[in-house]
Coordinates of C-alpha atoms and ligand atoms in Angstrom, one line a residue:
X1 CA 68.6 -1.9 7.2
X2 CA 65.5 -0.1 8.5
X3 CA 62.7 -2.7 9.1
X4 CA 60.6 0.2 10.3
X5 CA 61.2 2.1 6.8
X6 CA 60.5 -1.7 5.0
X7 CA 57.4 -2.3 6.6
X8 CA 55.8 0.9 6.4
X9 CA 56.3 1.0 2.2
X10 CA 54.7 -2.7 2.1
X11 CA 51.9 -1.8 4.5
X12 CA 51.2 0.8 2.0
X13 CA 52.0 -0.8 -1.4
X14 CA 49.7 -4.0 -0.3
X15 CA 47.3 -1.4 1.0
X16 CA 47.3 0.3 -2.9
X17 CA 46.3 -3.4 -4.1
X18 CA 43.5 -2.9 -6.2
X19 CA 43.1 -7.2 -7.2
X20 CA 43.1 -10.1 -5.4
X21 CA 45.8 -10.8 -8.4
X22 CA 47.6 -7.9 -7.1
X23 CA 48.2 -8.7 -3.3
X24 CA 49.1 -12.0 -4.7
X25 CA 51.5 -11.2 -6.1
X26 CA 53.1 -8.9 -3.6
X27 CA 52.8 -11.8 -1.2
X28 CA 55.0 -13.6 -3.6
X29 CA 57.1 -10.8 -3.5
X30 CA 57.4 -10.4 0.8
X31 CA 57.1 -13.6 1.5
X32 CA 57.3 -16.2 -1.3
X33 CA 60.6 -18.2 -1.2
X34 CA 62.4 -15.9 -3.1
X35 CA 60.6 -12.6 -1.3
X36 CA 62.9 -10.2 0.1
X37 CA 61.2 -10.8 3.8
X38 CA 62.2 -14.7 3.3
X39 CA 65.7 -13.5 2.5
X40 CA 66.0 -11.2 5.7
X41 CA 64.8 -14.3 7.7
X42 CA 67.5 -16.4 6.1
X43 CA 70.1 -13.7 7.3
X44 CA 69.6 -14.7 10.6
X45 CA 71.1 -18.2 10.6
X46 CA 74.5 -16.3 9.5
X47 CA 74.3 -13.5 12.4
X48 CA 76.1 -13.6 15.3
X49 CA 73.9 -14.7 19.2
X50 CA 74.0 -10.5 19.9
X51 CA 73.0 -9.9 16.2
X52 CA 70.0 -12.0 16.3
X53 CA 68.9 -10.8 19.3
X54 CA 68.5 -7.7 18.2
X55 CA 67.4 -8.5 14.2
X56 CA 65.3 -11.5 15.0
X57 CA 62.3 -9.8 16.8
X58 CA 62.2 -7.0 14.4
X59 CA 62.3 -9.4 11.0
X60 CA 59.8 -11.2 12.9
X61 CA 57.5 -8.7 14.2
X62 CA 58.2 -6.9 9.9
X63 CA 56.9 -10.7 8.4
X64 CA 53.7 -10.8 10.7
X65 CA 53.0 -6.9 10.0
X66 CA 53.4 -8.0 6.3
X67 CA 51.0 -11.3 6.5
X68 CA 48.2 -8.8 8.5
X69 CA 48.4 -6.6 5.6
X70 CA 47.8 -9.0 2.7
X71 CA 45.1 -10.6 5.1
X72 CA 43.2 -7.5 5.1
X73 CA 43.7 -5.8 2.0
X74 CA 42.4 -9.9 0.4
X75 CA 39.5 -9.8 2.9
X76 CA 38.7 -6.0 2.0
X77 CA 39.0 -6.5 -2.0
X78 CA 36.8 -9.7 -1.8
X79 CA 34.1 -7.9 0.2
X80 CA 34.0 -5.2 -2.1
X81 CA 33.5 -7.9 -4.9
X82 CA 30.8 -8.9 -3.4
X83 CA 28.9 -6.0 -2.8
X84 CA 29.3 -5.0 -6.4
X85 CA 28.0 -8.7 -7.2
X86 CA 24.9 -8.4 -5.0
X87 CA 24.6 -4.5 -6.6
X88 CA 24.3 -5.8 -9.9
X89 CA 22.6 -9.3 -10.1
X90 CA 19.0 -9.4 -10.2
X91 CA 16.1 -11.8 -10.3
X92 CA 12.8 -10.7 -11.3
X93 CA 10.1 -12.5 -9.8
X94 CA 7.3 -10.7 -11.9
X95 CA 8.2 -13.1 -14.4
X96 CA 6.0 -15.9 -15.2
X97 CA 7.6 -19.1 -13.8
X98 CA 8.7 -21.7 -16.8
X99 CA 5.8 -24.2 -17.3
X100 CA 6.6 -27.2 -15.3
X101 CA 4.5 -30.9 -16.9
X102 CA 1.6 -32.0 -15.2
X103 CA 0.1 -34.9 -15.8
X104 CA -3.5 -35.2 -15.5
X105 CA -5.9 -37.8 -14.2
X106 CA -7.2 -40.6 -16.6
X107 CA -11.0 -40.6 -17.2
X108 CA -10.6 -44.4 -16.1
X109 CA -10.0 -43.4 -12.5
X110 CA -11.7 -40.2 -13.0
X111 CA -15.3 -42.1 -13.0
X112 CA -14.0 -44.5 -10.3
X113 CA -14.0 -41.5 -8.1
X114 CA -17.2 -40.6 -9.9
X115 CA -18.5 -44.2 -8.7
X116 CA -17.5 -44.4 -5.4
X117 CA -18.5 -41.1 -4.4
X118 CA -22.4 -41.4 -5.5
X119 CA -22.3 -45.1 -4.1
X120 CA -21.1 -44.0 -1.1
X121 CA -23.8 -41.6 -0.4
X122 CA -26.2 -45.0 -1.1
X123 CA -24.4 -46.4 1.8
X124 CA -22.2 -48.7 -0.3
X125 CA -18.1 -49.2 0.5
X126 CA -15.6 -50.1 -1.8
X127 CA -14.3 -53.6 -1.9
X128 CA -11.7 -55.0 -3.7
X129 CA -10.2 -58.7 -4.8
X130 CA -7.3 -60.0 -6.3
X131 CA -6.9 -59.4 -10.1
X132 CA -4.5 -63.1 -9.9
X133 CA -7.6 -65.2 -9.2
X134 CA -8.4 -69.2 -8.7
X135 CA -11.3 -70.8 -11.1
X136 CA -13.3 -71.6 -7.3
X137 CA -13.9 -67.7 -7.0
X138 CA -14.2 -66.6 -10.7
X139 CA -16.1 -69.5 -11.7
X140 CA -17.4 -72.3 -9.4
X141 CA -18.4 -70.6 -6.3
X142 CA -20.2 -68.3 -8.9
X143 CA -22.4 -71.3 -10.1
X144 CA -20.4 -72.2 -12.6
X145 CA -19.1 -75.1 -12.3
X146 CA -15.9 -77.2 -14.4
X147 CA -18.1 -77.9 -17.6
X148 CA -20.6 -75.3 -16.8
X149 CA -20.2 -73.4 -20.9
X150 CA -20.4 -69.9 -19.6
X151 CA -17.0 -70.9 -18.6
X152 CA -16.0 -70.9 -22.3
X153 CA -17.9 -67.5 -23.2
X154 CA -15.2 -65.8 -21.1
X155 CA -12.1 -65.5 -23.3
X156 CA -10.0 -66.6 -20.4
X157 CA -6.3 -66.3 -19.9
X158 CA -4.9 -68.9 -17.8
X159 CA -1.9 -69.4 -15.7
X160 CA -0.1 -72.6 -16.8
X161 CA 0.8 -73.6 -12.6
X162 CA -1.7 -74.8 -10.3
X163 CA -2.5 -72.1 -7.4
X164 CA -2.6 -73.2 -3.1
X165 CA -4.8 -75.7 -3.0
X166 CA -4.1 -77.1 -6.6
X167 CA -6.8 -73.9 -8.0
X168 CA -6.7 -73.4 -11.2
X169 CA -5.3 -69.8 -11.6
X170 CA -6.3 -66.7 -14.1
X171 CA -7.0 -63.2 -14.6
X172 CA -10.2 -62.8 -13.1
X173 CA -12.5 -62.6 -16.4
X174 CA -15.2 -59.8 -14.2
X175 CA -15.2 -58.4 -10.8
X176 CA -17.7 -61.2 -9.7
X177 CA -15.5 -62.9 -7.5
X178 CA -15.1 -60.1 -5.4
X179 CA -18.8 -60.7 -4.6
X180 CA -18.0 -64.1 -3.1
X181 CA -14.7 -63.0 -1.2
X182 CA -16.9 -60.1 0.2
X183 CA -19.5 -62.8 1.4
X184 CA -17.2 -64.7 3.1
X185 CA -15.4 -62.6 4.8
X186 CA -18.8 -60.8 6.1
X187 CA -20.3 -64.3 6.9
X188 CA -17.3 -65.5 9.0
X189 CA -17.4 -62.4 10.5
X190 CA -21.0 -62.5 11.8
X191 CA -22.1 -66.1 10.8
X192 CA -25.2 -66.6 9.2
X193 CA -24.9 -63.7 6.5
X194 CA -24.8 -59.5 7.5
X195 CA -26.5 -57.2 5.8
X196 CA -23.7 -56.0 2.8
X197 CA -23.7 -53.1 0.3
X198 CA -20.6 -52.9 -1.6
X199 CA -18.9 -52.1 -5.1
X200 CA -16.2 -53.6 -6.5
X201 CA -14.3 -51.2 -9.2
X202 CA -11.3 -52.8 -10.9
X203 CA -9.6 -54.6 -13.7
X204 CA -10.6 -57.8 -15.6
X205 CA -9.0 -59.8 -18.4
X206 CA -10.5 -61.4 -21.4
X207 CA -8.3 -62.2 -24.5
X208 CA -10.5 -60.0 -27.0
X209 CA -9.4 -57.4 -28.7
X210 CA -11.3 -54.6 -31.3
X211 CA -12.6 -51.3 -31.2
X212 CA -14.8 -51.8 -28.3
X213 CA -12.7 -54.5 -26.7
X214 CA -9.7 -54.4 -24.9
X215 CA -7.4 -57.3 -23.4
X216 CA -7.6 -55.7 -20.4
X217 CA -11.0 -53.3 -19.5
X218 CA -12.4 -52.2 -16.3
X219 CA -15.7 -53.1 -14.7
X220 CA -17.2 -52.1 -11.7
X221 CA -19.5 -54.7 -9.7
X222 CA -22.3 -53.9 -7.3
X223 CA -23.7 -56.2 -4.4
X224 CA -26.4 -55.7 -2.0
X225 CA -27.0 -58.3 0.4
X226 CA -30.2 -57.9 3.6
X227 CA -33.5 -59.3 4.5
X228 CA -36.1 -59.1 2.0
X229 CA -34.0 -57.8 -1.2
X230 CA -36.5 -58.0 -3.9
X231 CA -35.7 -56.7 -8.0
X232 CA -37.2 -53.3 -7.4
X233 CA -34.5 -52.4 -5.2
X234 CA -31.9 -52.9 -8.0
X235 CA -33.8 -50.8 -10.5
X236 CA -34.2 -47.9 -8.3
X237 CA -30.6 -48.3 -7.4
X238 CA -29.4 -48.3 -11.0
X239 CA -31.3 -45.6 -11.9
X240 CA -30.5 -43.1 -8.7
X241 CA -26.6 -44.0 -9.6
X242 CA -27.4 -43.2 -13.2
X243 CA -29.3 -40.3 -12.8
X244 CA -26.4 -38.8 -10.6
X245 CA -23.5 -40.0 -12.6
X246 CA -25.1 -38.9 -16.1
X247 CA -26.3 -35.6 -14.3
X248 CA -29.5 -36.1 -16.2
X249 CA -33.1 -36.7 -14.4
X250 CA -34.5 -37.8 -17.5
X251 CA -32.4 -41.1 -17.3
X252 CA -35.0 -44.1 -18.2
X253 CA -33.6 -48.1 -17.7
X254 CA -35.4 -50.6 -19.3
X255 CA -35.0 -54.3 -17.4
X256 CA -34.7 -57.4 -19.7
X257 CA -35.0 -61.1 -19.0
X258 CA -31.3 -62.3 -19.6
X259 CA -29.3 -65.1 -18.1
X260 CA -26.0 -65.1 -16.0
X261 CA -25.4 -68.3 -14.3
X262 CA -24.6 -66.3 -10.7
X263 CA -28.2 -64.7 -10.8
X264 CA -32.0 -65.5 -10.8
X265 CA -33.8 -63.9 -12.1
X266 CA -31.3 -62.3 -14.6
X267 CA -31.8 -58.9 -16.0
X268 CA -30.0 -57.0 -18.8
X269 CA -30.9 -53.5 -18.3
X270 CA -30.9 -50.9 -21.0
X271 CA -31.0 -47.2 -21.2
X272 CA -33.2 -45.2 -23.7
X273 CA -31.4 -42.4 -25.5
X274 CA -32.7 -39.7 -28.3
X275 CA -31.3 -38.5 -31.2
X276 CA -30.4 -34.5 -30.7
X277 CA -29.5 -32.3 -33.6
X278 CA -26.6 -29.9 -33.1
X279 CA -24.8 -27.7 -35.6
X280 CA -22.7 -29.9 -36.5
X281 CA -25.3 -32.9 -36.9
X282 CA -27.0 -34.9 -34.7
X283 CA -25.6 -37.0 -31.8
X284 CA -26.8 -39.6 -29.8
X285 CA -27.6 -38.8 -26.1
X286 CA -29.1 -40.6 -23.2
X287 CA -32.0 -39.7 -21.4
X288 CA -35.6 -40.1 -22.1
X289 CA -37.9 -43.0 -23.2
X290 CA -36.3 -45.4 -25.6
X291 CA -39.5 -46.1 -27.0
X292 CA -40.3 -42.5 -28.0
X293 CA -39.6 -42.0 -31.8
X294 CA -36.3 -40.7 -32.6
X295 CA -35.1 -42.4 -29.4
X296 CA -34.0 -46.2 -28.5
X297 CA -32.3 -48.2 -26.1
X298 CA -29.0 -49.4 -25.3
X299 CA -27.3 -52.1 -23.5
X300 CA -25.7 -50.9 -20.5
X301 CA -25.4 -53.9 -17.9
X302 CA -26.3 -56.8 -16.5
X303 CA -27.7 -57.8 -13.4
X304 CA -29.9 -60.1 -11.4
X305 CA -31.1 -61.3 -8.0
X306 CA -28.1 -63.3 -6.4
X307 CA -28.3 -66.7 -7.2
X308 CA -29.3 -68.8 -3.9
X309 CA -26.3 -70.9 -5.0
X310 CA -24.3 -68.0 -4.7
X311 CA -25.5 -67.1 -1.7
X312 CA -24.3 -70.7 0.1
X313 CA -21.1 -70.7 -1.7
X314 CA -20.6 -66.9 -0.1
X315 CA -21.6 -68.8 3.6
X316 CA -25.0 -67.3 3.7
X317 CA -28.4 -68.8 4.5
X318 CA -30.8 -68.5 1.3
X319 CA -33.8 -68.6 3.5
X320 CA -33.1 -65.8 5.3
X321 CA -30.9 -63.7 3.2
X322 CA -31.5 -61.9 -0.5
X323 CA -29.4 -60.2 -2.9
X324 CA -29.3 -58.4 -5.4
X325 CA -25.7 -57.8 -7.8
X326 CA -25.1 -55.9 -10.8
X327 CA -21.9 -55.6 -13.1
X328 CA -21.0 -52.3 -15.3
X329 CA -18.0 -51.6 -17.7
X330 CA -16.5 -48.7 -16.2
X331 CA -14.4 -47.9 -19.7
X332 CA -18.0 -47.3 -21.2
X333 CA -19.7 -45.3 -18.6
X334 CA -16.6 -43.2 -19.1
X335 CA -17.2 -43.4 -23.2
X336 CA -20.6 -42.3 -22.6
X337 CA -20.3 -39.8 -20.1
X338 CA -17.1 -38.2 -21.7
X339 CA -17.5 -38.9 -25.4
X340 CA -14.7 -41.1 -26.9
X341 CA -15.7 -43.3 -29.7
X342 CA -12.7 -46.1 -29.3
X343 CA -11.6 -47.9 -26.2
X344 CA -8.2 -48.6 -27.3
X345 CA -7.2 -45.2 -27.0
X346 CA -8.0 -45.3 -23.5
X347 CA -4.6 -47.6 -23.2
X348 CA -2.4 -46.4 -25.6
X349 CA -0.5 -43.9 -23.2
X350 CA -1.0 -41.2 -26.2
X351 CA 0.1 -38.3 -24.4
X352 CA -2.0 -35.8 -26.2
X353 CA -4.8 -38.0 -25.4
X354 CA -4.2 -37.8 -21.7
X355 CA -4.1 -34.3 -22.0
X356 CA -7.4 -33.8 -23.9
X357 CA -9.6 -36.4 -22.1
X358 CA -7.6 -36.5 -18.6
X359 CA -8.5 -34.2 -15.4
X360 CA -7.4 -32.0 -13.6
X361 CA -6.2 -33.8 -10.3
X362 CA -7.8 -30.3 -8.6
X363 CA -11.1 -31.8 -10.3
X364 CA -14.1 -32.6 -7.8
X365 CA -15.9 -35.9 -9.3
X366 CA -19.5 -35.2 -9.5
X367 CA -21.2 -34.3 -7.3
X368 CA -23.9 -36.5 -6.2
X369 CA -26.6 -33.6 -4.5
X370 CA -29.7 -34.5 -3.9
X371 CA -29.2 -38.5 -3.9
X372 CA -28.4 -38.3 -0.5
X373 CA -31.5 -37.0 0.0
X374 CA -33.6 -39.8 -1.1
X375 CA -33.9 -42.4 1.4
X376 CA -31.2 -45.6 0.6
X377 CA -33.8 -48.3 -0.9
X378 CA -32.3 -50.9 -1.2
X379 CA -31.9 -52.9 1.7
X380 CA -33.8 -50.0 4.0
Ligands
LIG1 N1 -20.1 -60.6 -14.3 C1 -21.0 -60.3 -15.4 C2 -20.1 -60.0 -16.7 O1 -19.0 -59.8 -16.6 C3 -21.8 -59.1 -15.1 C4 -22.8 -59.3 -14.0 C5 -22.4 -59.0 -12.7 C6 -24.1 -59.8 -14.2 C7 -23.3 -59.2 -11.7 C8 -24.9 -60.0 -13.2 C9 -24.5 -59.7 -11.9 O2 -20.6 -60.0 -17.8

């Protein structure tokens, strides 16, 4: 048998192998366990020692020709594969990418931002309190004691177990109790009272529930605490934040005597508004004198000088140290500002509402220019 002859018509069959199915299957044929080269190796067990010595080598050296070549020829046929793959699959990256879902950010937080930004220019930080509160900070420390009736005005949802220190505890009914938490924590940490501007965005819960009341709402609470604090302060703060947030200088407040048991003097304040006529009717909008015809006013907060009550509960001395506070519903500053007529909406999760009233999180809130310019009244 010449091996020579053998391996040089494999080398070149397996080399003709135009599929990876093909070179398979001569490798069956070589050296599967019927192949003819697995046979010739068999052969050996039967030859003589002289034989072997001679035929061993050569079937040898024939099978690992054999093996090269199908390694080869499989490593040349699958390169070529993929060259043709890479020639022929393409992506095209001119093509507009597949819309991806973006949420957007709720007019809720969007006047938060809108808040926080303006105040901060007035010097004011943000504080925050529990929304799990105790009946001492939502109620008593706010001067209103166990059988005080205000208590009852306030809707409130109680938590059947007593809290530490056997508190009553609820879902704060208004952001007030930040006020005393902030007190405290400024008066133990300079005692006697320091000089304090802060607001206090966040939730509140009242069991209520209509077009213009929600179980849940959002308020934001304001609190400015120095020497010689006086009402005037309050209505040129109010009306520099309102100004700014409503992007109008023709914003005009209008202070009422009112009555909140944490303040005294109490003052509702209103906002005048005018009727404007548009194609398709006439709207409300606010600005102007409320006393002008085809104008009026509307009830936008309530406010006060901080109750001298308040002030002890909150670790300050009265004699030395004013305040004023204010508290806002954040839901209806956004109503105003942004035009939705029914709260509820706000918390329904309505996807198409998100879309049409949310924001853009690339959305600046706005921009308070020109407030910064005015000197910080209050407390100055
Ligand atoms: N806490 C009051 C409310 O929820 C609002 C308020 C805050 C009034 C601060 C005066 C001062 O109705």
């Amino acid at each position: 048998m010449d091996h020579a002859a053998l391996q040089a018509e494999a080398v070149q069959r397996i080399a003709a192998a135009e599929t990876p199915d093909a070179v398979e299957a001569l490798r069956v044929e070589f050296l599967g366990k019927q192949g003819s080269i697995s046979g010739l190796l068999k052969t050996l067990g039967a030859m003589s020692a002289d034989e072997r010595q001679s035929a061993g080598p050569r079937i040898h050296a024939l099978r690992e020709a054999v093996t090269a070549a199908l390694a080869a020829r499989k490593g040349a046929l699958q390169g070529a594969a993929m060259e043709a793959r890479l020639a022929a699959e393409r992506i095209d990256l001119t093509l507009p990418a597949p819309a991806a879902p973006r949420g957007s950010v709720h007019p809720v937080s969007q006047v938060m931002d809108e808040l926080a930004e303006i105040f901060a220019d007035l010097g004011f930080a943000v504080a925050t309190g529990p929304e799990i509160e105790d009946d001492w900070h939502n109620f008593t420390a706010l001067n209103m004691p166990e059988s005080h009736p205000a208590r009852a005005m306030h809707d409130t949802f109680y938590f059947p177990d007593a809290g530490p220190e056997g508190r009553r505890m609820l879902l704060r009914t208004h952001t007030s109790p930040v006020q005393i938490r902030t007190m405290l924590k400024a008066a133990k940490a300079s005692p006697g009272g320091a000089p304090l501007r802060i607001i206090a965005p966040g939730r509140v819960y009242r069991s209520d529930s209509d077009a213009t009341h929600t179980p849940m709402f959002h308020q934001v609470e304001g609190l400015v605490i120095d020497r010689g604090i006086h009402l005037g302060h309050l209505k040129w703060t109010l009306e520099t934040f309102l100004k700014a947030f409503f992007e109008r200088d023709d914003i005009v407040l209008r202070l009422r005597p009112s009555y909140f048991p944490f303040t005294e003097p109490s003052v509702e304040v209103d906002v005048g508004w005018q009727e404007v006529k548009g194609p398709n009717g006439s709207r409300r909008m606010l600005g102007g004198d409320g006393d002008a015809p085809g104008h009026g006013w509307m009830e936008l907060l309530g406010s006060g000088m901080v109750n001298v009550r308040v002030l002890e509960a909150g670790g300050y001395d009265p004699s030395e140290w004013q305040g004023f506070a204010f508290g806002i519903g954040v839901d209806r500053l956004a109503m105003l500002k942004y035009g939705m007529d029914d709260l509820r909406a706000f918390f329904d999760g309505d996807a198409r509402w998100l879309a049409h009233y949310g924001f853009s999180a690339f959305d600046q809130p706005t921009l308070s220019a020109g407030v910064g310019a005015i000197s910080t009244g209050a407390g100055a």
